CSV table of C-alpha atoms in Angstrom, one decimal:
chain,number,residue,atom,x,y,z
A,1,MET,CA,103.5,74.8,21.6
A,2,TYR,CA,103.0,73.1,25.0
A,3,PHE,CA,101.1,70.2,26.4
A,4,ILE,CA,98.6,69.8,29.3
A,5,LEU,CA,98.6,66.4,31.0
A,6,ASN,CA,95.4,65.3,32.8
A,7,LYS,CA,94.1,68.9,32.7
A,8,SER,CA,96.5,70.0,35.4
A,9,ILE,CA,100.2,69.6,34.5
A,10,LYS,CA,101.7,72.0,31.9
A,11,PHE,CA,104.8,70.8,29.9
A,12,ILE,CA,106.7,73.3,27.8
A,13,PRO,CA,109.3,71.4,25.7
A,14,ALA,CA,111.0,74.5,24.4
A,15,THR,CA,112.1,75.5,27.9
A,16,ASN,CA,112.1,72.1,29.6
A,17,GLU,CA,109.5,73.3,32.2
A,18,LEU,CA,106.8,71.5,34.2
A,19,CYS,CA,104.3,73.4,36.2
A,20,LEU,CA,100.7,73.4,37.4
A,21,VAL,CA,98.1,74.9,35.0
A,22,LEU,CA,96.6,77.2,37.6
A,23,HIS,CA,100.0,78.1,39.2
A,24,ASP,CA,102.4,78.5,36.3
A,25,GLY,CA,104.4,81.0,38.2
A,26,ASN,CA,106.3,78.1,40.0
A,27,SER,CA,107.8,75.7,37.5
A,28,ILE,CA,110.3,72.8,37.7
A,29,LEU,CA,113.1,72.6,35.2
A,30,ILE,CA,114.0,69.2,34.0
A,31,SER,CA,117.1,68.0,32.0
A,32,ASN,CA,117.2,68.0,28.2
A,33,ALA,CA,117.1,64.2,28.2
A,34,ALA,CA,114.1,64.0,30.4
A,35,SER,CA,112.3,66.7,28.3
A,36,ARG,CA,113.0,64.8,25.1
A,37,LEU,CA,111.8,61.6,26.7
A,38,LEU,CA,108.5,63.1,27.9
A,39,ASP,CA,108.0,64.6,24.5
A,40,GLU,CA,108.4,61.2,22.9
A,41,LEU,CA,106.1,59.6,25.4
A,42,ILE,CA,103.5,62.2,24.6
A,43,ARG,CA,103.7,61.3,21.0
A,44,ASN,CA,102.9,57.7,21.9
A,45,VAL,CA,100.5,58.5,24.8
A,46,ASN,CA,98.7,55.5,26.2
A,47,GLU,CA,100.9,53.2,24.2
A,48,ILE,CA,104.1,51.4,25.1
A,49,SER,CA,107.3,53.0,23.8
A,50,THR,CA,110.0,50.3,23.7
A,51,ARG,CA,113.4,50.9,25.3
A,52,ASP,CA,115.2,50.6,22.0
A,53,GLU,CA,113.0,53.1,20.3
A,54,LEU,CA,113.5,55.6,23.2
A,55,LEU,CA,117.2,55.1,23.1
A,56,GLN,CA,117.3,55.8,19.4
A,57,LYS,CA,114.9,58.8,19.4
A,58,VAL,CA,115.9,60.5,22.7
A,59,TRP,CA,119.7,59.9,22.7
A,60,GLU,CA,121.3,58.4,19.6
A,61,ASP,CA,119.5,60.7,17.1
A,62,TYR,CA,121.0,63.6,19.1
A,63,GLY,CA,124.5,62.2,19.0
A,64,TYR,CA,124.6,60.8,22.5
A,65,THR,CA,125.7,57.3,23.5
A,66,SER,CA,123.0,55.5,25.4
A,67,SER,CA,122.1,52.6,27.7
A,68,TYR,CA,119.0,51.4,29.4
A,69,ASN,CA,120.2,53.1,32.5
A,70,ASN,CA,119.8,56.4,30.8
A,71,VAL,CA,116.1,55.7,30.2
A,72,TYR,CA,115.4,54.7,33.8
A,73,MET,CA,117.3,57.8,35.2
A,74,ALA,CA,115.2,60.1,33.0
A,75,VAL,CA,112.0,58.3,34.0
A,76,SER,CA,113.0,58.7,37.7
A,77,GLU,CA,113.6,62.4,37.1
A,78,LEU,CA,110.2,62.9,35.5
A,79,ARG,CA,108.4,61.0,38.3
A,80,LYS,CA,110.1,63.1,40.9
A,81,ALA,CA,109.1,66.3,39.2
A,82,ILE,CA,105.5,65.1,38.8
A,83,THR,CA,105.2,64.1,42.5
A,84,THR,CA,106.7,67.4,43.5
A,85,LEU,CA,103.8,69.1,41.7
A,86,GLY,CA,101.4,67.0,43.8
A,87,HIS,CA,100.4,64.3,41.3
A,88,SER,CA,100.9,60.5,41.2
A,89,LYS,CA,104.1,59.2,39.7
A,90,ASN,CA,102.0,56.3,38.2
A,91,ILE,CA,101.3,58.5,35.2
A,92,ILE,CA,104.5,57.0,33.9
A,93,ILE,CA,104.4,53.1,33.9
A,94,THR,CA,107.5,50.9,33.4
A,95,VAL,CA,106.7,47.7,31.6
A,96,PRO,CA,109.5,45.3,32.6
A,97,LYS,CA,112.0,44.4,29.9
A,98,ILE,CA,109.8,46.1,27.3
A,99,GLY,CA,109.5,49.8,27.6
A,100,ILE,CA,107.7,52.9,29.1
A,101,LYS,CA,104.1,54.0,28.9
A,102,LEU,CA,102.6,57.4,29.6
A,103,VAL,CA,99.0,57.0,30.9
A,104,ALA,CA,97.4,60.4,30.6
A,105,ASP,CA,94.9,62.6,28.8
A,106,VAL,CA,97.0,65.1,26.8
A,107,ASP,CA,95.9,68.4,25.3
A,108,ILE,CA,98.1,70.2,22.8
A,109,PHE,CA,98.0,74.0,22.9
A,110,GLU,CA,99.2,76.5,20.3
A,111,LEU,CA,99.2,80.3,20.8
A,112,ASN,CA,97.2,82.3,18.3
A,113,ARG,CA,98.8,85.7,17.8
A,114,GLY,CA,96.2,87.2,15.3
A,115,GLN,CA,97.7,85.5,12.3
A,116,ASN,CA,96.1,82.8,10.1
A,117,ASN,CA,97.3,79.7,12.0
A,118,ARG,CA,96.7,76.2,10.9
A,119,SER,CA,95.2,73.9,13.5
A,120,PRO,CA,97.5,70.9,13.8
A,121,GLY,CA,95.8,67.5,14.0
A,122,PRO,CA,97.8,64.6,15.6
A,123,THR,CA,97.7,61.2,13.9
A,124,LEU,CA,99.2,58.2,15.7
A,125,SER,CA,100.7,55.4,13.7
A,126,GLY,CA,102.6,52.6,15.4
A,127,SER,CA,105.2,54.2,17.8
A,128,GLU,CA,105.4,57.5,16.0
A,129,SER,CA,103.0,60.5,16.0
A,130,THR,CA,103.0,63.2,13.4
A,131,LEU,CA,101.1,66.5,13.3
A,132,ASN,CA,99.4,67.3,10.0
A,133,SER,CA,98.4,70.7,8.9
A,134,SER,CA,94.8,71.6,7.9
A,135,GLU,CA,93.6,74.5,5.8
A,136,ASP,CA,91.2,75.8,8.4
A,137,THR,CA,91.8,79.3,9.6
A,138,VAL,CA,91.4,79.8,13.4
A,139,PRO,CA,89.5,83.0,14.4
A,140,ASP,CA,91.6,85.4,16.4
A,141,LEU,CA,91.5,85.1,20.2
A,142,GLN,CA,89.1,82.2,20.3
A,143,SER,CA,89.6,78.8,21.8
A,144,GLU,CA,88.7,75.8,19.7
A,145,LYS,CA,89.3,72.1,20.5
A,146,ILE,CA,89.7,69.6,17.7
A,147,SER,CA,89.9,65.8,18.2
A,148,ASP,CA,90.9,63.2,15.7
A,149,GLY,CA,89.5,60.4,17.8
A,150,SER,CA,92.8,59.3,19.2
A,151,PRO,CA,92.5,58.4,23.0
A,152,GLY,CA,93.6,61.2,25.2
A,153,MET,CA,94.8,63.6,22.4
A,154,HIS,CA,93.3,67.0,21.7
A,155,VAL,CA,94.5,70.1,20.0
A,156,VAL,CA,93.5,73.5,21.5
A,157,VAL,CA,94.2,77.0,20.3
A,158,GLU,CA,94.8,79.2,23.4
A,159,GLU,CA,93.0,82.4,24.0
A,160,ASN,CA,94.8,85.5,25.0
A,161,ARG,CA,97.1,84.7,27.9
A,162,ALA,CA,96.3,87.9,29.8
A,163,ASP,CA,92.6,87.1,29.8
A,164,ARG,CA,93.3,83.5,31.1
A,165,THR,CA,95.5,84.8,33.9
A,166,PHE,CA,92.7,87.3,34.9
A,167,HIS,CA,90.1,84.5,34.9
A,168,ASN,CA,92.3,82.2,37.0
A,169,TYR,CA,92.9,84.8,39.7
A,170,ARG,CA,89.8,87.0,39.7
A,171,TRP,CA,88.3,84.9,42.5
A,172,LEU,CA,91.0,86.2,44.8
A,173,ILE,CA,89.7,89.8,44.6
A,174,LEU,CA,86.5,89.3,46.6
A,175,PRO,CA,88.2,87.5,49.6
A,176,PHE,CA,90.9,90.2,49.6
A,177,ILE,CA,88.3,93.0,49.8
A,178,LEU,CA,86.4,91.1,52.6
A,179,LEU,CA,89.6,90.6,54.5
A,180,ILE,CA,90.4,94.3,54.4
A,181,GLY,CA,86.8,95.2,55.6
A,182,MET,CA,86.9,92.7,58.5
A,183,GLY,CA,90.3,94.1,59.5
A,184,SER,CA,89.0,97.6,59.5
A,185,LEU,CA,86.0,96.7,61.6
A,186,TYR,CA,88.2,94.8,64.1
A,187,LEU,CA,90.5,97.8,64.6
A,188,GLN,CA,87.5,100.2,65.1
A,189,HIS,CA,86.0,97.7,67.6
A,190,VAL,CA,89.2,97.6,69.6
A,191,GLN,CA,89.6,101.3,69.6
A,192,GLU,CA,86.0,102.0,70.5
A,193,PHE,CA,85.8,99.6,73.5
A,194,SER,CA,89.3,100.1,74.8
A,195,ILE,CA,89.3,101.1,78.5
A,196,GLN,CA,91.8,103.6,79.9
A,197,LYS,CA,93.1,102.7,83.3
A,198,LEU,CA,92.8,105.6,85.8
A,199,SER,CA,94.9,106.0,89.0
A,200,LEU,CA,92.6,106.1,92.0
A,201,TYR,CA,94.9,108.2,94.1
A,202,ASP,CA,97.4,111.1,93.9
A,203,SER,CA,99.9,110.8,96.6
A,204,PHE,CA,102.7,113.1,98.0
A,205,ASP,CA,105.0,113.1,101.0
A,206,PHE,CA,104.8,115.6,103.7
A,207,GLN,CA,107.5,115.2,106.4
A,208,ALA,CA,107.0,111.6,107.7
A,209,CYS,CA,103.5,111.2,106.2
A,210,ARG,CA,102.4,109.8,102.9
A,211,ILE,CA,99.2,111.7,101.9
A,212,TYR,CA,96.8,110.2,99.4
A,213,ILE,CA,94.1,112.3,97.7
A,214,ILE,CA,91.2,109.9,97.2
A,215,ASN,CA,88.9,112.0,94.9
A,216,ARG,CA,91.6,112.9,92.3
A,217,SER,CA,89.7,111.1,89.6
A,218,ALA,CA,86.5,113.1,90.3
A,219,GLY,CA,87.7,116.1,88.3
A,220,TYR,CA,88.8,118.3,91.2
A,221,ASP,CA,91.9,120.6,90.9
A,222,ILE,CA,94.7,118.5,92.4
A,223,ALA,CA,96.7,121.4,93.6
A,224,GLN,CA,93.7,122.8,95.5
A,225,LEU,CA,93.1,119.4,97.0
A,226,ARG,CA,96.7,119.2,98.2
A,227,ASP,CA,96.5,122.6,99.9
A,228,LYS,CA,93.2,121.6,101.5
A,229,ALA,CA,94.6,118.3,102.7
A,230,LEU,CA,97.6,120.1,104.4
A,231,HIS,CA,95.3,122.7,105.9
A,232,VAL,CA,93.0,119.9,107.4
A,233,ILE,CA,96.0,118.0,108.8
A,234,ASP,CA,97.2,121.2,110.5
A,235,VAL,CA,93.7,122.0,111.9
A,236,ASN,CA,93.4,118.5,113.3
A,237,LYS,CA,97.0,118.8,114.8
A,238,ILE,CA,98.2,115.6,113.1
A,239,ASN,CA,101.9,115.2,113.9
A,240,CYS,CA,103.8,114.3,110.7
A,241,LYS,CA,107.3,114.9,112.2
A,242,ASN,CA,107.5,111.8,114.3
A,243,GLY,CA,106.3,108.3,113.1
A,244,ASN,CA,105.5,107.2,109.6
A,245,LYS,CA,101.8,107.7,108.7
A,246,SER,CA,99.6,107.1,105.7
A,247,ILE,CA,96.9,109.7,105.5
A,248,TYR,CA,93.9,109.4,103.2
A,249,PHE,CA,92.1,112.7,102.4
A,250,GLN,CA,88.7,113.1,100.7
A,251,GLY,CA,87.1,116.5,100.5
A,252,ASN,CA,83.8,117.8,99.2
A,253,PHE,CA,83.3,121.4,98.0
A,254,LEU,CA,80.4,123.7,97.9
A,255,ARG,CA,79.6,125.4,94.5
A,256,SER,CA,81.4,128.5,95.9
A,257,GLY,CA,84.6,126.4,96.1
A,258,LEU,CA,84.7,126.3,99.9
A,259,LEU,CA,85.5,123.0,101.6
A,260,ALA,CA,82.2,121.9,103.0
A,261,GLU,CA,83.1,118.5,104.5
A,262,TYR,CA,86.0,116.1,104.5
A,263,THR,CA,87.2,112.7,105.6
A,264,LEU,CA,90.6,111.8,106.9
A,265,GLY,CA,91.9,108.3,107.4
A,266,ILE,CA,95.1,108.2,109.4
A,267,CYS,CA,97.1,104.9,109.6
A,268,SER,CA,100.4,104.3,111.3
A,269,ARG,CA,103.1,102.5,109.3
A,270,ASN,CA,104.8,100.9,112.2
A,271,GLU,CA,106.1,97.3,111.5
A,272,LYS,CA,105.2,96.2,115.1
A,273,LYS,CA,101.9,97.9,115.5
A,274,ASN,CA,99.4,99.1,112.8
A,275,SER,CA,96.5,101.2,113.7
A,276,CYS,CA,94.0,103.5,111.9
A,277,GLU,CA,91.6,106.2,112.9
A,278,THR,CA,89.1,108.2,111.0
A,279,ILE,CA,88.2,111.9,111.3
A,280,LYS,CA,85.1,113.1,109.5
A,281,HIS,CA,83.9,116.7,109.3
A,282,LEU,CA,80.4,117.4,108.2
A,283,ALA,CA,79.1,120.7,106.8
A,284,GLY,CA,76.6,122.7,108.9
């Protein structure tokens, strides 16, 4: 058996656990004294339990010596656990010099394992609550809520736990699928529109000259262009032995593969004086 406070906080006395109904994977363990105190407050929900009654039923009946300080320490522990779960600590009210009151709507759940279970019906008399058995048989794997008219107290038989877990988390499936789809589209978009950077020139050194092949990216054979560039430099008697020069070569070929026309740009690389000249050879 376990209790649900205000439709959101789950309390399991057998294991001293407090957790949220929709996130029962993360639970808070409370002390035995705090667990017994909360169980007693639930029995008298929305009524004041006097300090002497709590000392008797929570401590002395279990063989422990007690004081009012024990009550307030256990109350403080319960309030801290409840606020950690994101709810107001005002669910537990201290009535000065009188006692403690639990202000909540409490549901009592009992697992149905396919046997003929009897639905417990809570009756509240004074400061003590007892659960009486009825002769009604609860159908297997069905959820039925029974109320005796007491404020905030209901008894519910829980449906199969696996089904409840699926219903609680099935809404996560669709966002997860959408997230995967959007991620795939993004990766395809990046790959489709990525731009590969191309080097505009291929350069090599010849004696004191640095020679740049301008139309390397046009798909011409680079080795052939280098040979043509050296041939054109030799034909135009450009001296690469003395003085640093930067030479820019661009050649155009006929369909036969013969060099039809070319352009040379020759620039000196002198720190004191920079100069450039252009040589252009046209076909015909």
